[in-house]
mmCIF file of C-alpha atoms in Angstrom:
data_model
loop_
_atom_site.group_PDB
_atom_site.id
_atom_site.type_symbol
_atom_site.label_atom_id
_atom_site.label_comp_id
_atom_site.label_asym_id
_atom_site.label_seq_id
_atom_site.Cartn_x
_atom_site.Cartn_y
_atom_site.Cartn_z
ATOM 1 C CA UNK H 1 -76.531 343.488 30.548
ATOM 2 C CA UNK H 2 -75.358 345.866 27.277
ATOM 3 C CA UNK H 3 -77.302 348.826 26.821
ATOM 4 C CA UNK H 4 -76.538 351.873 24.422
ATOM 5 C CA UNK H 5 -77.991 355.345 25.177
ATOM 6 C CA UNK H 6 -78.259 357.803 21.946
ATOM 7 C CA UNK H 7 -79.539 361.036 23.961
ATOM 8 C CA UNK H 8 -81.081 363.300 21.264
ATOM 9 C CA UNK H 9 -83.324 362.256 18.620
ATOM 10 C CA UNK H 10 -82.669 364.907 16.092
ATOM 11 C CA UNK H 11 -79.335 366.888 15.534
ATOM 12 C CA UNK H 12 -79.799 369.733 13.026
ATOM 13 C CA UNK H 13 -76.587 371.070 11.703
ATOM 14 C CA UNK H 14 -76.007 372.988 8.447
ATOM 15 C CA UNK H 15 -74.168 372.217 5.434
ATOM 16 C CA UNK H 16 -70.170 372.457 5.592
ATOM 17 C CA UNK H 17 -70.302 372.231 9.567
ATOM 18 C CA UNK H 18 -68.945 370.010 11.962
ATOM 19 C CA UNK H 19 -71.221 367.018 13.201
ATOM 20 C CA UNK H 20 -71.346 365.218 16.108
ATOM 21 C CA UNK H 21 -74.164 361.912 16.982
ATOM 22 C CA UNK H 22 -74.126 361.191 20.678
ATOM 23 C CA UNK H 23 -73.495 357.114 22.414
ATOM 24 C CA UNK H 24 -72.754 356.330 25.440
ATOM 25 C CA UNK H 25 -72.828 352.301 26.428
ATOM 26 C CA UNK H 26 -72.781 350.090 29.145
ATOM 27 C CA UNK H 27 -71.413 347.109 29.276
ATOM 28 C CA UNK H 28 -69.753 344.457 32.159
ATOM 29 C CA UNK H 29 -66.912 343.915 30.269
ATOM 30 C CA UNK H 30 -65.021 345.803 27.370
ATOM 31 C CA UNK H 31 -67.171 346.857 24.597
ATOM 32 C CA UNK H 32 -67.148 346.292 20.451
ATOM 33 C CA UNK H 33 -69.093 349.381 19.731
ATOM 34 C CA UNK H 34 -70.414 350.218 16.320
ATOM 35 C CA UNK H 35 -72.052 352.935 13.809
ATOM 36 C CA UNK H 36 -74.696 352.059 11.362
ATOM 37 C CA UNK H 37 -76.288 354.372 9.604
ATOM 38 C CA UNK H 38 -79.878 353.950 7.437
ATOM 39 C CA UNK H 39 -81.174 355.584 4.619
ATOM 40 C CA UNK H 40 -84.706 356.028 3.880
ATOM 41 C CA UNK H 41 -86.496 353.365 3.220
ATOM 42 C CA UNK H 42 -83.758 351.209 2.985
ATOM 43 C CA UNK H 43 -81.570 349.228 5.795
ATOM 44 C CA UNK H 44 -78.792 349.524 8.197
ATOM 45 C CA UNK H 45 -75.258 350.263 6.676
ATOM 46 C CA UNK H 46 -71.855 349.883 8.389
ATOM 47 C CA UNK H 47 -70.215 353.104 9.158
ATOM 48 C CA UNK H 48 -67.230 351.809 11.437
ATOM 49 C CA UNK H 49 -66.522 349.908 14.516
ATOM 50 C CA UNK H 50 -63.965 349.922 17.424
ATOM 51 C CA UNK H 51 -62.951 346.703 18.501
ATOM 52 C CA UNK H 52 -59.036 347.419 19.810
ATOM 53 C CA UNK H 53 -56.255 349.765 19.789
ATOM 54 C CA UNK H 54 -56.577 353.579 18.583
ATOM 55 C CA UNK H 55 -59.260 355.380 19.798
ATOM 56 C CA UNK H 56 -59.981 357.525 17.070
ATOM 57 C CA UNK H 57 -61.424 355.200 14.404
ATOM 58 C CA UNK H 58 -62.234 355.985 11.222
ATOM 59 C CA UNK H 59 -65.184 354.876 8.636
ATOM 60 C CA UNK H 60 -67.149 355.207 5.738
ATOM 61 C CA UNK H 61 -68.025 358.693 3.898
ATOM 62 C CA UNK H 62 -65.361 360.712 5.889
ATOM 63 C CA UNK H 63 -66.844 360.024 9.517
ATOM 64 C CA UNK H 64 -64.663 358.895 12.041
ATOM 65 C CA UNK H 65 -65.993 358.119 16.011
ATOM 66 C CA UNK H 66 -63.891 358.741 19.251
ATOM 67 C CA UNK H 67 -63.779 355.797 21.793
ATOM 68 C CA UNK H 68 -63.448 357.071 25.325
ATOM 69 C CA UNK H 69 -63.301 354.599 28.017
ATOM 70 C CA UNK H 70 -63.473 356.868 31.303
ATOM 71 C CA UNK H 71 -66.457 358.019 29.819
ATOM 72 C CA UNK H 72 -68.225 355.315 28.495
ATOM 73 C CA UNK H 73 -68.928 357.238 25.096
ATOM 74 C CA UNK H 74 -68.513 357.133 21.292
ATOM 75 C CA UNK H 75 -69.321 359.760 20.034
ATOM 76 C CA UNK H 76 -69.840 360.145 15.901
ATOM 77 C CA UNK H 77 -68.120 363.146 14.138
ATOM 78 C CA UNK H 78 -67.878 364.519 10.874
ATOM 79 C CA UNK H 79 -65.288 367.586 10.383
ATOM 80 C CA UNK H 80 -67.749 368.747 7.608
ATOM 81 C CA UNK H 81 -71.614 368.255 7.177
ATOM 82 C CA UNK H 82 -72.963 367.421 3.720
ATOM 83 C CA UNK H 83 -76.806 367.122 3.077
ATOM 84 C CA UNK H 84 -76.572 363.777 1.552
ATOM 85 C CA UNK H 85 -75.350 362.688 5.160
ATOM 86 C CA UNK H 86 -79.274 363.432 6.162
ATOM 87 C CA UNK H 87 -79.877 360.187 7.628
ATOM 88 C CA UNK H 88 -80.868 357.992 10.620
ATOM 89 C CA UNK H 89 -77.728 356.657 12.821
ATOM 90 C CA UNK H 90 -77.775 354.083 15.281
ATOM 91 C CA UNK H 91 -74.801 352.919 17.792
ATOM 92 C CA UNK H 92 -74.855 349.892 18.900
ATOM 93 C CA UNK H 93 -72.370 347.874 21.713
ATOM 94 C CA UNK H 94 -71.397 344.397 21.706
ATOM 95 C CA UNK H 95 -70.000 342.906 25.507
ATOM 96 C CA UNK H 96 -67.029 340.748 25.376
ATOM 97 C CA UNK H 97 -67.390 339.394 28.337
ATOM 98 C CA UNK H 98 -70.926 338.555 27.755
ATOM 99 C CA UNK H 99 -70.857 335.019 26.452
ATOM 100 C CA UNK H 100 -74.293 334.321 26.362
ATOM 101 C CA UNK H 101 -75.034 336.982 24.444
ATOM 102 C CA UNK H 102 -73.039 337.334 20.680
ATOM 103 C CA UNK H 103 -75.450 340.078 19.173
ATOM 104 C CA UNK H 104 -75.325 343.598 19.142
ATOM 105 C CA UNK H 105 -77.406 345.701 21.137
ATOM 106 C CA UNK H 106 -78.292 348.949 19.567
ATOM 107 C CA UNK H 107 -79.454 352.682 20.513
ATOM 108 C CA UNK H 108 -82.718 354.254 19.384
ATOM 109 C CA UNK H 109 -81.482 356.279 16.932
ATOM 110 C CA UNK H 110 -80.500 359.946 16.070
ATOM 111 C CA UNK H 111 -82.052 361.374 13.164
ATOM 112 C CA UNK H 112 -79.437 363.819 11.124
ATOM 113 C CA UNK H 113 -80.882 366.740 9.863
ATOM 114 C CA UNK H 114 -78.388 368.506 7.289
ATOM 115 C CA UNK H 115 -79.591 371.979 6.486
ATOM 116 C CA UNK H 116 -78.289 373.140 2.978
ATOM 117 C CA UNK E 1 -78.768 341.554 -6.887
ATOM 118 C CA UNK E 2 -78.277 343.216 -3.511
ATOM 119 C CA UNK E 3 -76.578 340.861 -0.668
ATOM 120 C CA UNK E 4 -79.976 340.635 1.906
ATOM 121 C CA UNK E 5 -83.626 340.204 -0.038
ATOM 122 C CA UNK E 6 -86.646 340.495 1.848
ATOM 123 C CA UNK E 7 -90.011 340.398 0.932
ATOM 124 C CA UNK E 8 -92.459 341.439 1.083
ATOM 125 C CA UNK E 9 -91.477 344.919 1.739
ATOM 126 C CA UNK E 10 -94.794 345.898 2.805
ATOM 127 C CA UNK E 11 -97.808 343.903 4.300
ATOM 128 C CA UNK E 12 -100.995 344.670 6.215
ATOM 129 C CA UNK E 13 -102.778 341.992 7.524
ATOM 130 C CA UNK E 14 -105.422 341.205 10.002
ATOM 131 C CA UNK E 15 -105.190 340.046 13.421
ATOM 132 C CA UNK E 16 -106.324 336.651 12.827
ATOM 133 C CA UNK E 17 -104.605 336.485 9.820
ATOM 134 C CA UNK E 18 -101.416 333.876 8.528
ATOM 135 C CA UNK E 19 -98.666 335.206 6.913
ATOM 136 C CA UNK E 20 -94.893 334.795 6.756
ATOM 137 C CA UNK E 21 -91.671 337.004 6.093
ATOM 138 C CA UNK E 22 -88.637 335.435 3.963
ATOM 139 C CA UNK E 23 -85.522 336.500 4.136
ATOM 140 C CA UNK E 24 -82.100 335.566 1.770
ATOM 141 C CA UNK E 25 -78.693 336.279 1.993
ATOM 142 C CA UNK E 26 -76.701 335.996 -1.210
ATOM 143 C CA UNK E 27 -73.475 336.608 0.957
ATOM 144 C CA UNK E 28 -72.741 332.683 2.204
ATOM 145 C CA UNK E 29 -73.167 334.075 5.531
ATOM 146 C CA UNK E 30 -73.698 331.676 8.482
ATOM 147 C CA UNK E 31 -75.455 333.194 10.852
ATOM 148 C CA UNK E 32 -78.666 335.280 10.112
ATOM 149 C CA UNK E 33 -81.177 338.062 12.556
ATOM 150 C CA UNK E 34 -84.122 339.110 12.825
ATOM 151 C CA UNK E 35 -84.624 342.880 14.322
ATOM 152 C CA UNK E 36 -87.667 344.869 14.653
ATOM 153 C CA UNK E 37 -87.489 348.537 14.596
ATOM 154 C CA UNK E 38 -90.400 350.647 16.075
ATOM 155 C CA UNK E 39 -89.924 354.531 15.811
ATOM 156 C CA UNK E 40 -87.901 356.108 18.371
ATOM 157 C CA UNK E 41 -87.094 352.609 20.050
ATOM 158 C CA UNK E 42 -84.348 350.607 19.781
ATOM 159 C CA UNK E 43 -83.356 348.219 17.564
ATOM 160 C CA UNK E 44 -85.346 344.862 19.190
ATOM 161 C CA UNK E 45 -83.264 341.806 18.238
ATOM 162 C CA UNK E 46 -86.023 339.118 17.796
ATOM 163 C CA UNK E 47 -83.683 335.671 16.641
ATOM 164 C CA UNK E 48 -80.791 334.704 16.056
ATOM 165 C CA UNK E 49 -79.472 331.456 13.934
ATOM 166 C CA UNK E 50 -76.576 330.260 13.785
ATOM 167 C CA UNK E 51 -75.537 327.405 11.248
ATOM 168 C CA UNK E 52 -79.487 326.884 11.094
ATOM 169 C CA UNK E 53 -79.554 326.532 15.164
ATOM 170 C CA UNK E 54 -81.518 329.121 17.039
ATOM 171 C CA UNK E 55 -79.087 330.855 19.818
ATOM 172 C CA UNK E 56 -80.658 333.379 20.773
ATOM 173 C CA UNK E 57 -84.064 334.240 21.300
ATOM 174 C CA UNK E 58 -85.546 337.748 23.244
ATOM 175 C CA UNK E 59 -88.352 336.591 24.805
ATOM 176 C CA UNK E 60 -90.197 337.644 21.418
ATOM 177 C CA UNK E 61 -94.541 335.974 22.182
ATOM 178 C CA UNK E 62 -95.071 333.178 20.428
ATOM 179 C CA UNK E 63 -97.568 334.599 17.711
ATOM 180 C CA UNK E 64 -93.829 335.156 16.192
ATOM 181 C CA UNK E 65 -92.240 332.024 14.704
ATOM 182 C CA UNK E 66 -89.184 331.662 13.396
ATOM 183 C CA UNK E 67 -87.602 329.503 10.403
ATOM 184 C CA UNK E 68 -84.439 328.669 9.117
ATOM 185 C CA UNK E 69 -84.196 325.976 6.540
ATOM 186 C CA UNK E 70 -80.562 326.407 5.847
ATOM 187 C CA UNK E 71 -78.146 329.180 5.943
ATOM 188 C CA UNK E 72 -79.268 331.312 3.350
ATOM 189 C CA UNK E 73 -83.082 331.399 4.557
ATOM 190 C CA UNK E 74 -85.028 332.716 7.249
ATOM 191 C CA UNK E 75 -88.314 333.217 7.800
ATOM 192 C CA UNK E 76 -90.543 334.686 10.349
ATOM 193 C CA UNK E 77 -93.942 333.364 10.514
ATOM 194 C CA UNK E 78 -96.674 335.470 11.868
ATOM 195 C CA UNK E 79 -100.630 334.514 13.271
ATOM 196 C CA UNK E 80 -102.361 336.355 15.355
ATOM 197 C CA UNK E 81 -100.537 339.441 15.731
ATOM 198 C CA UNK E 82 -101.722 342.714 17.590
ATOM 199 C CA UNK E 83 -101.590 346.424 16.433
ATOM 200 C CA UNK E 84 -98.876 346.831 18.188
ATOM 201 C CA UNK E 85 -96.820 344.380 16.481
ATOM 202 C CA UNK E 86 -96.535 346.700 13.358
ATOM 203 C CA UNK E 87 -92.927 348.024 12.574
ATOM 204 C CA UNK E 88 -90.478 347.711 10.065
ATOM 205 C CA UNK E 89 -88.729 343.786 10.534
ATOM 206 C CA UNK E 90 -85.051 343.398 9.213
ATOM 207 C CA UNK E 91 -83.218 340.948 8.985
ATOM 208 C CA UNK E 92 -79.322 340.796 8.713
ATOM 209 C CA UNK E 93 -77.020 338.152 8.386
ATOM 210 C CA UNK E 94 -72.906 337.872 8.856
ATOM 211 C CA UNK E 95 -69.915 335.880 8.912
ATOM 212 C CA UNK E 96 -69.307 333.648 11.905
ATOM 213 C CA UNK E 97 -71.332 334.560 15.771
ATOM 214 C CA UNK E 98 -69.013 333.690 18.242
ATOM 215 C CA UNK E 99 -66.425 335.182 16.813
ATOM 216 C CA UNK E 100 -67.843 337.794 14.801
ATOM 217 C CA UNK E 101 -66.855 341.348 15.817
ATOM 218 C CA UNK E 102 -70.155 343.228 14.861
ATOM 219 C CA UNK E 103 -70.410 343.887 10.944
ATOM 220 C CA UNK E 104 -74.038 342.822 10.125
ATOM 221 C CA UNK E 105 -75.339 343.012 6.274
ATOM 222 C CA UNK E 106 -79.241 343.991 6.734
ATOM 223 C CA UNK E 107 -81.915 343.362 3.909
ATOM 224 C CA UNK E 108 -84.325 346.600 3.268
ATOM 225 C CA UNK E 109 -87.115 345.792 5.643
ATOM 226 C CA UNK E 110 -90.647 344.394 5.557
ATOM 227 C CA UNK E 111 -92.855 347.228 7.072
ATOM 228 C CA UNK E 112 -95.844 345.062 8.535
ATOM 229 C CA UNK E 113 -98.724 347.001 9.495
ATOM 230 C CA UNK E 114 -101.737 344.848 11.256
ATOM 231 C CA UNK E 115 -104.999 346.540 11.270
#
């Protein structure tokens, strides 16, 4: 089975710091794993993915996400915090090897907190 | 006109009331999703169509029914439902499911709230 773990439910950072969201996965085979990130009152929008090849991947709205292997993580980063990045984020794995199952399988959430 | 409508956005109903959710994707998408997000929980997928057949399905009770007429609509049909069914349902769709590498296109969100 695929399961995504986002360990804190609110990160408070302030303005014109660096950020960093939380994932760690599980999966049987090698992972997709993916950022969305949602807006109030609105839905989920595709920050970036890693599918293959560097691990440092890079998205929408300057963030980029690390994918590292040994320790089943992917961590979200920003190099610099704005408040309009005040949002909810969700990670969310896909297994390769996991025929049966073509969906994604996403984490609980971290609320983003960006202090002005 | 954005890419995923839903509506309603909001509905309360009753316990032993009818009602249904709709869904459209303006995208020509193939393969559509319904989620259900509870706070603090994960994302719940609920259904998933593919080319209008249903391949996947989460063990969701059967007071939840899904529809798909044809790739651009889905519905989820609702009777019966318990508090604890509110949340906020989305629905996504996206291009290809076997081969698709992850980037779903949600709709806003019908926040259901039974009383």
């Amino acid at each position: 089975a695929q399961s995504v773990a986002q360990p804190e439910d609110q990160v408070n950072v302030a303005e014109g710091n660096p950020l960093t969201v939380k994932c760690t996965y599980s999966v049987s085979g090698n992972p997709y794993l993916f950022w969305y990130v949602q807006y109030p009152n609105r839905g989920l929008q595709f920050l970036l993915k890693y599918i293959t090849g560097d691990n440092l991947v890079k998205g929408s709205y300057g963030f980029e996400a690390e994918f590292n292997k040994s320790q089943t993580s992917f961590h979200l980063k920003k190099p610099s915090a704005l408040v309009s990045d005040s949002a909810l984020y969700f990670c969310a794995v896909r297994d390769i090897a996991h025929t049966g199952r073509r969906a994604l399988t996403f984490g609980s959430g971290t609320r983003l907190q960006v202090q002005p | 006109e954005t890419g995923v409508t839903q509506t309603p956005r909001h509905l309360v109903m009753g316990m032993t009331n009818k009602k249904s959710l709709k869904c459209e994707q303006h995208l020509g998408h193939n393969a559509m999703y319904w989620y259900k997000q509870s706070a603090k929980k994960p994302l719940e997928l609920m259904f998933v169509y593919s080319l209008e057949e249903r391949v996947e399905n989460n063990s969701v009770p059967s007071r939840f029914s899904p529809e798909c007429p044809n790739s651009s609509h889905l519905f989820l049909h609702l009777h019966t439902l318990q508090p604890e069914d509110s949340a906020l349902y989305l629905c996504a769709s996206s291009q290809g499911y076997q081969e698709n590498t992850g980037e779903l296109f949600f709709g806003e969100g019908s926040r259901l709230t039974v009383l």
